[in-house]
Backbone as CSV, one residue per row, in Angstrom:
resi,resn,N_x,N_y,N_z,CA_x,CA_y,CA_z,C_x,C_y,C_z
1,PRO,108.661,64.854,126.542,108.503,63.735,127.650,109.960,63.161,127.896
2,ASP,110.419,62.635,126.517,111.536,61.553,126.568,112.670,62.511,127.374
3,GLY,113.137,63.815,126.962,114.102,64.149,127.788,114.114,64.714,129.143
4,PHE,112.267,65.561,129.197,112.214,65.374,130.648,112.175,63.982,131.621
5,GLU,111.906,62.674,131.493,111.625,61.676,131.903,113.527,61.363,132.305
6,ALA,114.221,61.362,130.920,115.591,61.110,131.294,116.769,62.001,131.732
7,GLY,115.931,63.280,131.923,116.819,64.340,132.410,117.631,64.938,131.830
8,THR,117.390,65.451,130.464,118.107,66.158,129.627,117.079,66.658,128.650
9,ARG,117.930,67.784,127.790,117.254,68.673,127.209,116.936,67.906,125.576
10,SER,117.171,66.741,125.199,117.183,66.133,123.981,115.884,64.960,124.132
11,ASN,115.455,64.489,122.848,114.695,63.535,122.722,115.200,62.060,122.898
12,SER,114.685,60.668,122.607,115.219,59.780,122.661,116.127,59.589,121.462
13,ARG,116.099,60.296,120.596,117.129,60.336,119.494,118.435,61.474,119.802
14,ASN,118.558,61.852,120.832,119.476,62.505,121.025,119.503,64.224,120.413
15,LYS,118.651,64.789,120.008,117.876,65.421,119.148,117.225,67.043,120.401
16,ASP,117.860,68.029,120.493,117.379,68.798,121.168,116.082,69.690,120.324
17,LEU,114.684,69.307,120.491,113.686,69.575,119.872,113.610,71.423,119.899
18,ASN,114.134,72.257,120.640,113.505,73.429,120.855,115.053,73.773,119.745
19,ARG,115.853,73.326,118.975,116.831,74.101,118.167,116.173,73.099,116.821
20,ASN,115.450,72.410,116.580,115.249,71.810,115.404,113.995,72.466,114.398
21,PHE,113.377,73.654,115.300,112.588,74.456,114.591,113.086,75.509,112.763
22,PRO,112.464,75.786,111.911,113.233,76.491,110.641,113.341,77.483,111.433
23,ASP,114.519,78.396,111.141,114.974,79.879,111.909,114.864,80.581,110.228
24,GLN,114.601,81.691,110.820,114.456,82.543,109.570,116.256,83.161,109.147
25,TYR,117.042,82.986,110.146,118.626,83.394,110.011,119.309,82.005,109.423
26,SER,118.990,81.133,109.968,119.831,79.912,109.942,119.126,78.942,109.411
27,ASP,117.928,78.562,108.828,117.578,77.549,108.079,115.834,77.873,107.747
28,PRO,116.186,78.806,106.740,114.792,79.400,106.517,113.616,78.498,105.653
29,ARG,113.900,77.790,105.838,112.798,76.440,104.909,111.931,76.304,105.966
30,ASN,110.985,76.370,105.861,109.605,76.208,106.599,108.819,74.862,105.964
31,GLU,109.681,73.968,105.932,109.528,72.483,105.488,109.428,71.546,106.667
32,VAL,108.609,70.462,106.656,108.614,69.262,108.052,109.612,68.463,107.436
33,THR,109.811,68.104,106.644,111.186,67.099,105.999,112.404,67.210,106.996
34,ASN,112.821,66.348,107.618,114.139,65.749,108.304,113.932,66.842,109.350
35,ARG,113.248,66.539,109.788,112.674,67.431,111.523,112.770,66.321,112.206
36,GLU,112.691,66.475,113.714,112.277,65.244,114.405,110.386,65.270,114.388
37,PRO,110.413,64.009,114.793,108.930,63.582,115.081,107.451,64.635,115.354
38,GLU,108.547,64.963,116.942,107.812,65.591,117.733,107.587,67.019,116.999
39,VAL,108.656,67.594,116.389,108.427,68.923,115.848,107.867,69.029,114.086
40,GLN,107.605,67.866,113.456,106.858,67.791,112.439,105.432,67.803,113.047
41,ALA,105.082,67.175,114.056,103.785,66.599,114.290,103.193,68.591,115.162
42,MET,104.263,69.263,115.726,103.613,70.800,116.318,103.527,71.896,114.808
43,MET,104.414,71.298,113.756,104.198,72.083,112.695,102.951,72.017,111.958
44,ARG,103.086,71.112,111.653,101.672,70.503,111.257,100.243,70.716,111.866
45,TRP,100.105,70.539,112.755,99.302,71.421,114.010,99.028,72.753,113.613
46,VAL,100.471,73.806,113.795,100.441,74.702,113.545,99.430,75.750,112.508
47,SER,100.404,74.770,111.427,100.294,75.183,109.619,98.645,75.068,109.344
48,ASP,98.065,74.115,110.020,96.608,73.905,109.601,95.755,75.087,109.383
49,PRO,94.942,75.049,107.967,94.630,76.590,108.201,92.962,76.541,108.706
50,GLN,92.427,75.458,109.138,91.277,75.680,110.041,91.975,76.365,111.758
51,TYR,92.905,76.127,111.781,93.243,76.683,113.028,94.028,78.099,112.824
52,HIS,93.757,78.576,113.762,94.513,80.051,113.873,94.913,80.503,115.333
53,PHE,96.601,80.190,115.447,96.788,80.199,116.628,97.056,82.192,116.792
54,VAL,96.840,82.619,117.939,96.948,83.869,118.358,97.977,84.626,118.935
55,LEU,98.333,83.753,120.431,98.784,84.087,121.581,99.300,82.827,122.128
56,SER,100.498,82.613,122.566,100.899,81.210,123.068,101.899,81.464,123.992
57,ALA,102.416,80.546,124.540,103.623,80.450,125.359,104.434,79.409,125.602
58,ASN,105.949,78.799,125.770,105.907,77.734,126.108,106.793,78.199,127.250
59,LEU,106.793,76.971,128.025,106.973,77.087,129.520,108.444,76.222,129.602
60,HIS,109.438,76.550,130.105,110.935,75.878,130.447,111.283,76.523,132.003
61,GLY,112.225,75.587,132.121,113.119,75.568,133.510,114.460,75.887,133.420
62,GLY,115.195,76.506,134.187,116.298,76.663,134.254,116.772,78.308,134.842
63,ASP,115.792,79.422,134.899,115.645,80.591,135.071,114.476,81.079,135.486
64,LEU,114.253,82.151,136.075,112.975,83.021,136.142,113.040,84.342,135.095
65,VAL,112.283,84.012,134.238,112.030,85.362,133.095,111.838,85.228,132.293
66,ALA,110.566,86.582,131.510,109.689,86.186,130.146,110.799,86.333,129.287
67,ASN,110.946,85.587,128.252,111.900,85.718,127.047,110.687,86.501,125.928
68,TYR,111.108,87.074,124.918,110.131,87.434,123.922,111.354,87.989,122.747
69,PRO,110.561,87.313,121.423,111.522,87.407,120.651,111.948,88.897,119.869
70,TYR,113.503,88.395,119.151,113.774,87.139,118.686,114.785,86.779,119.169
71,ASP,114.777,85.257,119.006,115.791,84.822,120.314,117.137,84.901,118.798
72,SER,117.154,84.533,117.749,118.381,84.998,116.867,118.471,85.982,116.136
73,ASN,119.441,86.715,115.338,119.550,87.798,114.843,120.475,87.208,113.524
74,HIS,120.730,88.045,112.724,121.260,88.066,111.268,123.069,87.894,111.787
75,ASN,123.235,88.518,112.191,124.906,88.428,112.834,125.157,87.157,113.311
76,HIS,124.432,86.528,113.709,124.517,85.263,114.741,125.677,85.535,116.290
77,SER,125.130,86.227,116.504,125.852,87.053,117.609,125.681,87.137,118.937
78,ASN,126.035,86.611,119.958,125.304,86.723,121.562,125.376,87.750,121.980
79,ALA,124.100,88.163,122.792,124.314,89.693,123.663,123.950,90.678,122.706
80,VAL,123.089,90.584,121.591,122.521,91.691,120.971,121.485,91.896,120.651
81,TYR,120.668,92.556,121.116,118.858,92.599,120.653,118.499,92.717,119.201
82,SER,117.721,91.435,119.180,117.235,91.281,118.132,115.763,91.627,117.889
83,ARG,114.879,93.032,117.309,114.128,93.633,117.431,113.110,93.237,116.307
84,SER,111.818,92.532,116.777,110.817,91.970,115.923,109.998,93.586,115.567
85,PRO,109.450,93.324,114.800,108.430,94.445,114.063,107.509,94.854,115.118
86,ASP,107.168,93.634,115.915,106.211,94.073,117.495,107.158,93.937,118.269
87,ASP,107.948,94.551,118.280,108.584,94.596,119.735,108.299,95.260,120.834
88,GLU,107.147,96.536,120.997,106.599,97.244,121.785,105.635,96.214,122.491
89,VAL,105.052,95.585,121.796,103.886,94.447,121.827,104.013,93.372,123.067
90,PHE,105.350,93.116,122.395,105.959,91.780,123.307,106.548,92.303,124.129
91,ILE,107.345,93.306,124.507,107.455,93.650,125.830,106.073,93.932,126.480
92,HIS,105.436,94.522,125.998,103.897,94.758,127.115,103.690,93.008,127.463
93,LEU,103.568,92.045,126.421,103.140,91.100,126.874,104.109,90.015,127.894
94,ALA,105.652,90.503,127.437,106.179,89.554,128.588,105.933,90.439,130.362
95,LYS,105.507,91.915,129.754,105.156,92.281,131.279,104.280,92.051,131.954
96,SER,103.341,91.489,131.017,101.910,91.434,131.613,101.980,89.878,132.314
97,TYR,103.202,89.153,132.096,103.030,87.704,133.050,103.967,88.376,133.986
98,SER,105.107,88.813,133.735,106.631,89.074,134.994,105.725,89.901,136.059
99,LYS,105.140,90.763,136.091,104.377,91.641,136.870,103.730,91.212,137.947
100,LEU,102.876,89.903,137.421,102.279,89.108,138.593,102.910,88.086,139.036
101,ASN,103.956,87.782,138.890,104.932,86.835,139.761,106.253,87.439,140.083
102,GLY,106.549,87.449,141.638,106.669,88.681,142.163,108.354,87.638,141.845
103,PRO,108.832,86.173,142.282,110.296,85.856,142.041,110.275,86.502,140.709
104,MET,109.883,86.045,139.695,110.382,86.240,138.235,110.044,88.101,137.689
105,TYR,109.408,88.744,138.705,109.878,90.383,138.469,110.831,90.880,139.014
106,ASN,111.040,90.523,140.737,112.123,90.700,141.362,113.403,90.159,141.131
107,ASN,113.830,89.318,139.549,114.832,88.746,139.517,116.056,89.813,139.524
108,PRO,116.938,89.671,139.880,117.996,90.810,140.410,118.832,90.615,138.419
109,ASN,118.559,89.676,137.813,119.590,89.614,136.439,118.669,89.884,135.565
110,PHE,117.135,90.530,135.687,116.450,90.594,134.491,115.726,92.022,135.253
111,ARG,115.623,92.698,134.570,115.139,94.320,134.644,113.671,94.208,134.258
112,GLU,112.505,93.881,135.393,111.289,93.897,135.751,111.292,92.219,134.881
113,GLY,111.950,91.489,134.976,111.735,89.985,134.716,111.264,89.709,133.693
114,ILE,112.076,91.020,132.379,111.860,90.158,131.073,113.197,90.291,130.346
115,THR,113.000,89.903,129.347,114.346,89.989,128.374,114.333,89.385,126.638
116,ASN,114.946,90.662,126.027,114.705,90.170,124.395,115.404,88.478,124.295
117,GLY,114.954,87.558,123.599,116.432,86.749,123.658,117.437,87.022,123.441
118,ALA,117.263,87.437,121.952,118.963,87.276,121.512,120.029,88.298,122.223
119,ALA,119.403,89.104,122.978,120.045,90.150,124.080,120.349,89.060,125.512
120,TRP,119.965,87.895,125.691,120.301,87.377,126.402,121.227,85.917,125.932
121,TYR,120.718,85.353,125.221,121.771,84.455,124.666,120.939,83.908,123.373
122,ILE,121.875,83.608,122.380,121.304,83.467,120.827,121.000,81.755,120.833
123,LEU,119.838,82.236,119.774,119.251,81.049,119.719,118.618,80.368,118.559
124,ASN,118.885,79.396,117.974,118.771,79.030,116.437,117.667,78.275,116.299
125,GLY,116.630,78.108,115.681,115.672,76.989,115.603,114.724,76.585,116.664
126,GLY,114.221,77.808,117.321,113.443,77.667,118.354,111.842,77.728,118.076
127,MET,110.787,77.099,118.864,109.615,77.308,118.240,108.967,78.545,118.626
128,GLN,109.858,79.466,119.707,109.385,80.947,119.662,109.140,81.757,118.295
129,ASP,110.236,81.936,117.915,110.525,82.466,116.738,109.642,82.230,115.390
130,TRP,109.860,80.873,115.431,109.114,80.197,113.942,107.476,80.677,114.027
131,ASN,107.225,80.309,115.348,105.672,80.522,115.473,105.183,82.078,115.070
132,TYR,106.145,82.959,115.750,106.269,84.208,115.038,106.191,84.511,113.533
133,VAL,107.610,84.291,113.025,107.830,84.542,111.448,106.812,84.198,110.494
134,TRP,106.447,82.735,110.876,105.854,81.833,109.897,104.357,82.220,109.677
135,TYR,103.527,82.651,111.243,102.327,82.442,111.276,101.687,83.284,112.119
136,GLY,102.628,84.663,112.472,101.820,85.380,113.302,101.738,85.450,114.706
137,CYS,101.796,84.277,115.328,101.659,83.944,116.749,102.327,84.809,117.356
138,MET,101.881,85.361,118.635,102.585,85.926,119.282,103.133,85.384,120.444
139,GLU,104.429,84.635,120.739,104.794,83.662,121.527,105.773,84.334,122.469
140,ILE,105.561,83.699,123.771,107.098,84.030,124.308,107.527,82.773,125.173
141,THR,108.832,83.064,125.866,109.089,81.760,126.117,109.126,81.986,128.114
142,LEU,108.596,81.141,128.388,108.696,81.554,130.276,109.428,80.436,130.822
143,GLU,110.527,81.089,131.476,111.614,80.413,132.518,110.842,80.254,133.602
144,LEU,110.619,79.304,134.366,109.599,79.162,135.758,110.586,78.772,137.311
145,SER,111.673,78.159,137.000,112.352,77.571,138.212,113.576,77.927,137.493
146,MET,114.524,78.337,138.668,115.723,78.451,138.558,116.277,76.952,138.575
147,VAL,115.688,75.848,139.282,116.233,74.513,138.876,115.474,74.240,138.025
148,LYS,116.404,73.035,137.024,115.934,72.566,135.918,114.388,71.810,136.050
149,TRP,114.854,71.099,137.349,114.215,69.655,137.600,113.510,69.966,139.001
150,PRO,112.872,70.838,139.393,112.346,70.755,140.454,111.640,69.532,140.476
151,PRO,111.598,69.396,142.553,110.752,68.262,142.464,109.189,68.310,142.833
152,GLY,108.423,67.377,142.854,107.238,67.471,142.889,106.270,68.025,144.151
153,SER,107.181,68.223,145.479,106.738,69.182,146.311,106.376,70.206,146.447
154,GLN,106.982,71.368,145.164,107.013,72.380,145.279,106.106,72.827,144.157
155,LEU,105.288,71.947,144.010,104.122,72.581,142.378,103.372,73.182,143.166
156,ASP,102.850,73.445,144.410,101.805,74.083,145.134,102.643,75.751,145.162
157,SER,103.731,75.928,145.167,104.296,76.681,145.445,104.563,77.797,143.773
158,PHE,104.804,76.893,142.632,104.982,77.309,141.190,103.438,77.331,141.017
159,TRP,102.381,76.432,141.189,100.814,77.011,140.764,100.750,78.404,141.283
160,ALA,101.310,79.020,142.904,100.371,79.913,143.451,101.372,81.220,142.753
161,ASP,102.801,80.771,142.560,103.424,82.073,141.669,103.157,82.270,140.324
162,ASN,102.615,81.639,139.486,102.270,81.615,138.234,100.475,81.586,137.879
163,VAL,99.747,81.312,138.715,98.217,81.143,138.425,97.566,82.599,137.570
164,ASN,98.262,84.060,138.549,97.680,85.211,138.344,98.086,85.680,137.065
165,SER,99.457,85.384,136.476,99.989,85.551,135.808,99.462,85.008,134.281
166,LEU,99.611,83.670,134.254,99.043,82.610,133.125,97.337,83.662,132.658
167,ILE,97.027,83.664,133.442,95.560,84.195,133.783,95.556,85.816,132.903
168,ASN,96.256,86.520,133.308,96.302,87.834,132.836,97.171,87.808,131.500
169,TYR,97.980,86.996,131.102,98.570,86.585,129.927,97.521,86.309,128.789
170,MET,97.057,85.244,129.364,95.931,84.623,128.209,94.596,85.663,128.079
171,SER,94.652,86.700,128.590,93.505,87.716,128.894,93.934,88.854,127.278
172,GLN,95.305,88.991,127.501,96.064,89.661,126.526,95.756,89.615,125.028
173,VAL,95.099,88.428,124.754,94.099,88.019,123.396,93.180,88.688,122.785
174,HIS,92.292,89.502,123.736,91.596,90.454,122.987,92.090,91.898,122.836
175,MET,93.687,92.255,122.970,93.710,93.610,122.670,94.120,93.544,121.361
176,GLY,93.713,94.740,120.926,94.036,94.951,119.478,92.885,95.442,118.815
177,VAL,92.944,94.695,117.438,91.872,94.570,116.649,91.763,92.902,115.892
178,LYS,90.243,92.928,115.594,89.842,91.530,115.252,88.526,92.033,114.309
179,GLY,88.308,91.032,113.287,87.480,91.285,112.422,87.312,89.894,111.546
180,TYR,86.591,89.779,110.503,86.816,88.807,109.370,87.351,89.727,107.924
181,VAL,88.027,89.090,107.091,87.831,89.546,105.702,87.275,88.296,104.749
182,THR,86.433,88.995,104.065,85.237,88.339,103.114,85.288,88.884,101.459
183,ASP,84.603,88.206,100.703,84.001,89.109,99.608,82.868,89.524,99.879
184,THR,82.037,90.348,98.587,81.144,91.038,98.830,79.863,90.584,99.069
185,ASN,79.718,88.898,99.069,79.058,87.563,99.331,78.897,86.983,100.579
186,LYS,80.055,87.836,101.748,80.519,87.557,102.944,80.852,86.080,103.045
187,VAL,81.739,85.540,102.019,82.512,84.359,101.827,84.363,84.500,102.154
188,PRO,84.521,83.704,102.938,86.163,83.804,103.438,87.056,84.173,101.915
189,VAL,87.849,85.113,101.811,89.012,85.079,100.513,89.917,84.364,101.206
190,THR,90.705,83.362,100.106,91.473,82.971,99.889,93.319,83.431,99.738
191,GLY,94.208,83.383,100.244,95.716,83.881,100.016,95.248,85.545,100.498
192,VAL,94.663,85.995,101.419,94.590,87.196,102.075,96.159,87.837,102.614
193,ARG,96.550,89.030,102.169,97.515,89.623,103.127,96.905,90.590,103.394
194,LEU,97.437,90.493,104.473,96.958,91.675,105.633,98.048,92.169,106.569
195,GLU,98.113,93.678,106.193,99.233,93.968,106.752,98.995,95.725,107.232
196,LEU,100.098,96.360,108.171,99.810,97.180,108.889,100.866,98.443,108.180
197,LYS,100.488,99.215,108.102,101.445,100.449,107.536,102.321,100.589,108.643
198,ASN,103.899,100.765,107.882,104.939,100.791,108.762,105.334,99.693,110.148
199,ASN,104.609,98.596,109.226,105.270,97.486,110.299,105.723,96.230,109.374
200,GLY,104.892,95.870,108.425,105.434,94.793,107.581,105.423,93.522,107.791
201,LYS,104.763,93.313,109.056,104.359,91.974,109.373,102.978,91.725,108.979
202,LEU,102.608,90.464,108.033,101.855,90.282,107.855,100.734,89.645,108.595
203,THR,99.161,89.950,108.776,98.916,89.159,109.811,98.094,88.184,109.281
204,THR,98.050,87.028,110.201,97.597,85.406,109.549,95.791,85.623,109.684
205,VAL,95.424,85.133,108.602,93.842,85.142,108.415,93.244,83.595,108.410
206,ALA,92.717,83.243,109.382,92.124,81.606,109.234,91.500,81.442,108.094
207,ALA,90.905,80.079,108.055,90.382,79.588,106.787,88.631,80.355,106.574
208,ASN,88.318,80.544,107.822,86.652,81.325,108.042,86.967,82.669,107.744
209,GLY,87.759,82.891,107.676,88.268,84.533,107.058,88.490,85.560,108.648
210,MET,88.257,84.508,109.751,88.504,85.476,110.717,89.978,86.113,111.048
211,TYR,90.514,87.049,111.342,91.972,87.476,112.030,91.691,88.195,113.608
212,PHE,93.068,88.185,114.124,93.151,88.603,115.465,94.652,89.449,115.126
213,ARG,94.628,90.946,115.555,96.108,91.586,115.717,96.211,92.235,116.738
214,LEU,97.455,91.765,117.692,97.678,91.876,118.745,98.090,93.660,118.518
215,LEU,97.384,94.632,119.029,98.046,96.118,119.020,97.873,96.999,120.481
216,LEU,98.695,97.655,120.895,98.694,98.729,122.092,97.844,99.777,121.085
217,PRO,97.300,100.372,122.829,96.087,101.366,121.970,97.413,102.594,121.011
218,GLY,96.388,102.854,120.238,96.912,104.022,118.882,95.976,103.971,117.582
219,THR,96.019,104.545,116.811,95.460,104.809,115.926,96.793,103.790,114.264
220,TYR,95.840,103.265,113.965,96.944,102.029,112.630,96.135,102.408,111.745
221,THR,96.564,101.927,110.542,96.124,101.962,109.119,96.321,100.159,108.455
222,MET,95.396,99.671,108.255,95.647,97.953,107.676,95.167,97.872,106.271
223,THR,95.521,97.563,105.483,95.378,97.091,104.436,95.487,95.390,104.085
224,ALA,94.006,95.330,103.471,93.927,93.855,103.006,93.930,93.872,101.683
225,SER,94.295,92.731,101.005,95.016,92.525,99.289,94.884,91.111,99.471
226,ALA,94.583,90.616,98.330,94.649,89.154,97.674,94.704,89.019,95.943
227,ASP,95.230,87.988,95.338,95.186,87.934,93.816,93.855,87.879,93.582
228,ASN,93.186,89.113,92.215,92.092,89.053,92.039,91.016,89.924,92.437
229,TYR,91.336,90.463,93.574,90.872,91.445,94.391,91.180,93.134,94.176
230,ARG,90.696,93.603,94.313,90.814,95.108,94.605,91.143,94.913,96.166
231,ASP,92.708,95.826,96.768,93.034,96.428,97.853,92.068,97.119,98.505
232,ILE,92.161,96.755,99.963,90.955,97.466,100.613,91.707,98.019,102.113
233,THR,91.849,99.189,102.455,92.523,100.098,103.363,91.417,100.744,104.214
234,HIS,91.726,100.278,105.848,90.962,101.199,106.911,91.841,101.844,107.768
235,THR,91.396,103.058,108.430,92.381,103.623,109.683,91.513,103.126,110.770
236,PHE,92.013,102.911,112.133,91.239,102.662,113.332,91.741,102.978,114.104
237,THR,91.256,103.227,115.454,91.606,103.285,116.376,91.527,102.267,117.923
238,VAL,92.650,101.903,118.297,92.500,100.659,119.437,92.917,101.240,120.525
239,VAL,91.480,101.002,121.528,91.465,101.742,123.064,92.070,100.529,123.976
240,GLU,92.514,101.067,124.923,93.091,100.158,126.104,91.855,99.607,126.471
241,ASN,91.817,98.443,127.111,90.930,97.612,127.554,89.976,97.066,126.496
242,GLU,89.938,97.203,125.542,88.720,97.309,124.636,89.502,96.648,123.207
243,THR,88.655,95.785,122.518,88.439,95.242,121.297,87.866,96.192,120.250
244,THR,88.859,96.287,119.046,88.405,97.161,117.887,87.969,96.011,117.227
245,ILE,86.724,96.084,116.135,86.544,95.199,115.103,85.986,96.046,113.795
246,VAL,87.477,95.455,113.360,87.423,95.852,111.891,87.393,94.789,110.809
247,ASN,86.079,95.083,110.251,86.174,93.701,108.910,86.439,94.413,107.486
248,PHE,86.864,93.437,106.632,87.464,94.007,105.043,86.558,93.512,104.410
249,GLU,85.869,94.000,103.136,84.910,93.256,102.654,85.672,93.526,100.993
250,LEU,86.299,92.702,100.538,87.351,92.922,98.958,86.082,92.578,97.726
251,ARG,86.561,93.528,96.853,85.576,93.635,95.598,86.439,92.402,94.617
252,GLY,85.980,92.011,94.113,86.954,91.148,92.730,87.210,91.890,91.973
253,ASP,88.276,91.599,90.977,88.866,92.220,89.867,87.699,92.758,89.147
254,SER,86.722,92.226,88.592,85.379,92.923,87.988,84.813,94.641,88.246
255,ALA,85.448,94.764,89.737,84.839,95.935,89.792,85.964,97.035,89.314
256,LEU,87.429,96.401,88.886,88.285,97.379,88.762,88.164,97.895,87.064
257,HIS,87.665,96.565,86.093,87.301,97.346,85.046,86.157,97.131,84.719
258,TYR,84.804,97.174,85.189,83.384,97.244,85.044,82.889,98.293,85.423
259,PRO,82.045,99.299,85.171,81.262,100.175,86.115,80.678,99.433,87.095
260,GLU,79.759,99.795,87.910,79.016,99.431,88.673,77.616,99.189,88.031
261,HIS,76.604,98.240,88.548,75.325,97.379,87.920,74.484,98.690,87.718
262,SER,74.549,99.998,88.898,73.507,101.028,88.368,74.109,101.858,87.288
263,GLU,75.514,101.743,87.063,76.136,102.895,86.135,75.730,102.194,84.772
264,VAL,75.695,100.796,84.465,75.831,99.811,83.305,74.092,100.282,83.221
265,SER,73.217,100.388,83.936,71.719,100.493,83.615,71.746,101.570,83.195
266,ALA,72.198,102.533,83.932,72.146,104.184,83.138,72.101,104.589,82.171
267,SER,73.787,103.652,81.738,74.236,103.819,79.933,73.136,103.336,78.914
268,LEU,72.705,102.260,79.522,72.096,101.492,78.332,70.310,102.153,78.329
269,LEU,69.972,102.655,79.203,68.908,103.461,79.652,69.146,104.648,78.487
270,VAL,70.157,105.302,78.280,70.833,106.495,77.551,70.724,106.208,76.089
271,LEU,71.525,104.451,76.195,71.667,104.416,74.667,70.340,104.025,73.816
272,TYR,69.495,103.287,74.949,67.716,102.800,74.608,67.460,104.448,73.726
273,ILE,67.404,105.189,75.094,66.727,106.708,73.929,67.461,107.214,72.795
274,ILE,68.639,107.238,72.560,69.407,107.858,71.744,68.909,106.960,70.376
275,SER,68.922,105.579,70.350,68.614,104.644,69.369,67.072,104.787,68.783
276,SER,66.327,105.214,69.964,64.765,105.157,69.670,64.816,106.423,68.674
277,THR,65.234,107.596,69.610,65.240,108.863,69.155,65.472,108.917,67.554
278,LEU,66.874,108.171,66.909,67.483,108.595,66.136,66.051,107.218,65.007
279,PHE,65.629,106.309,65.192,65.012,105.459,64.580,64.007,106.217,63.747
280,GLY,63.145,106.864,65.068,61.866,107.945,65.004,62.628,108.920,63.441
281,ILE,63.425,109.533,63.430,64.173,110.521,62.808,63.826,109.686,61.205
282,VAL,64.306,108.576,61.493,64.592,107.628,60.257,63.304,107.455,59.329
283,LEU,62.652,106.959,60.484,61.247,106.864,59.894,60.537,107.782,59.423
284,LEU,60.551,108.684,60.228,59.668,110.353,59.641,60.491,110.683,58.506
285,THR,61.925,110.635,58.199,62.023,110.943,56.990,61.539,110.118,55.930
286,MET,61.597,108.862,56.310,61.387,108.123,54.911,59.634,108.330,54.659
287,CYS,58.857,108.741,55.538,57.715,108.558,55.528,57.274,110.193,54.216
288,VAL,58.143,111.258,54.861,57.972,112.209,54.249,58.326,112.220,52.604
289,VAL,59.470,111.483,52.014,60.036,111.043,50.861,58.995,110.657,50.226
290,MET,58.366,109.308,50.835,57.509,108.580,50.155,56.303,109.522,49.863
291,LYS,56.084,110.407,50.786,54.484,111.124,50.283,54.394,112.427,49.454
292,ARG,56.028,112.564,49.182,56.512,113.910,48.049,56.380,112.686,46.936
293,GLN,57.157,111.396,46.623,57.028,110.515,45.647,55.850,110.267,44.880
294,ALA,54.379,110.374,45.818,53.440,109.811,45.582,52.885,110.964,44.492
């Protein structure tokens, strides 16, 4: 707010907030210390386990394009495509916005009105990559105006250009798979690692056990794991325009070391029968011996 009012990218402390977040390549400490107060507030909000942000966008001015991760790369080089594990999903999300925004989609500088961030220009410390890298939230950056600070008289035209795009983009939150990760008593499990085969990007699980994973149509294999629990894997199919529901029920480590209750009961029953039989044989033998001695 300070920067917008003053006509600058910086806040009142002369810091660019969209260069102040942790960065997987240049600043991999996901800590709030030594960051701007506005950034600290955002980091605490997003990282709060009671929330689970799945899809988001941050709105900018200065061009007309839907920008998707990554904004940075390990070489710190401009104009080098930086692919995330969910690159195809991000391309779909970016197009879901640009295709309904005529000026953006037809921008001659960007094919179909989208771009990979680092392929455009490198940016370290942005909120977009931070949100995805550390919390799995699928975030893109929307540049909505060629003019950085357009006059208020143009707000109606901006709304007309973007309203359908905004609605369509938000609806993408329902694509893919969702469900709950709990134990056998339907209690949420803490510290869950939810991973797609051949992807490597962990899916965030909320404090109530619920998860969302935005995916394109296809067949996937996902594994849920947690300390002191047995891993469980499900294979499922995602269909276009539908939400697939897959729940994971984790069993405690005791299931790894001890047989099921029914197996224990059967074992005890067999042991009881054997013991009873041996006792009967011993008792019968003692009676025979005593009779002979008499």
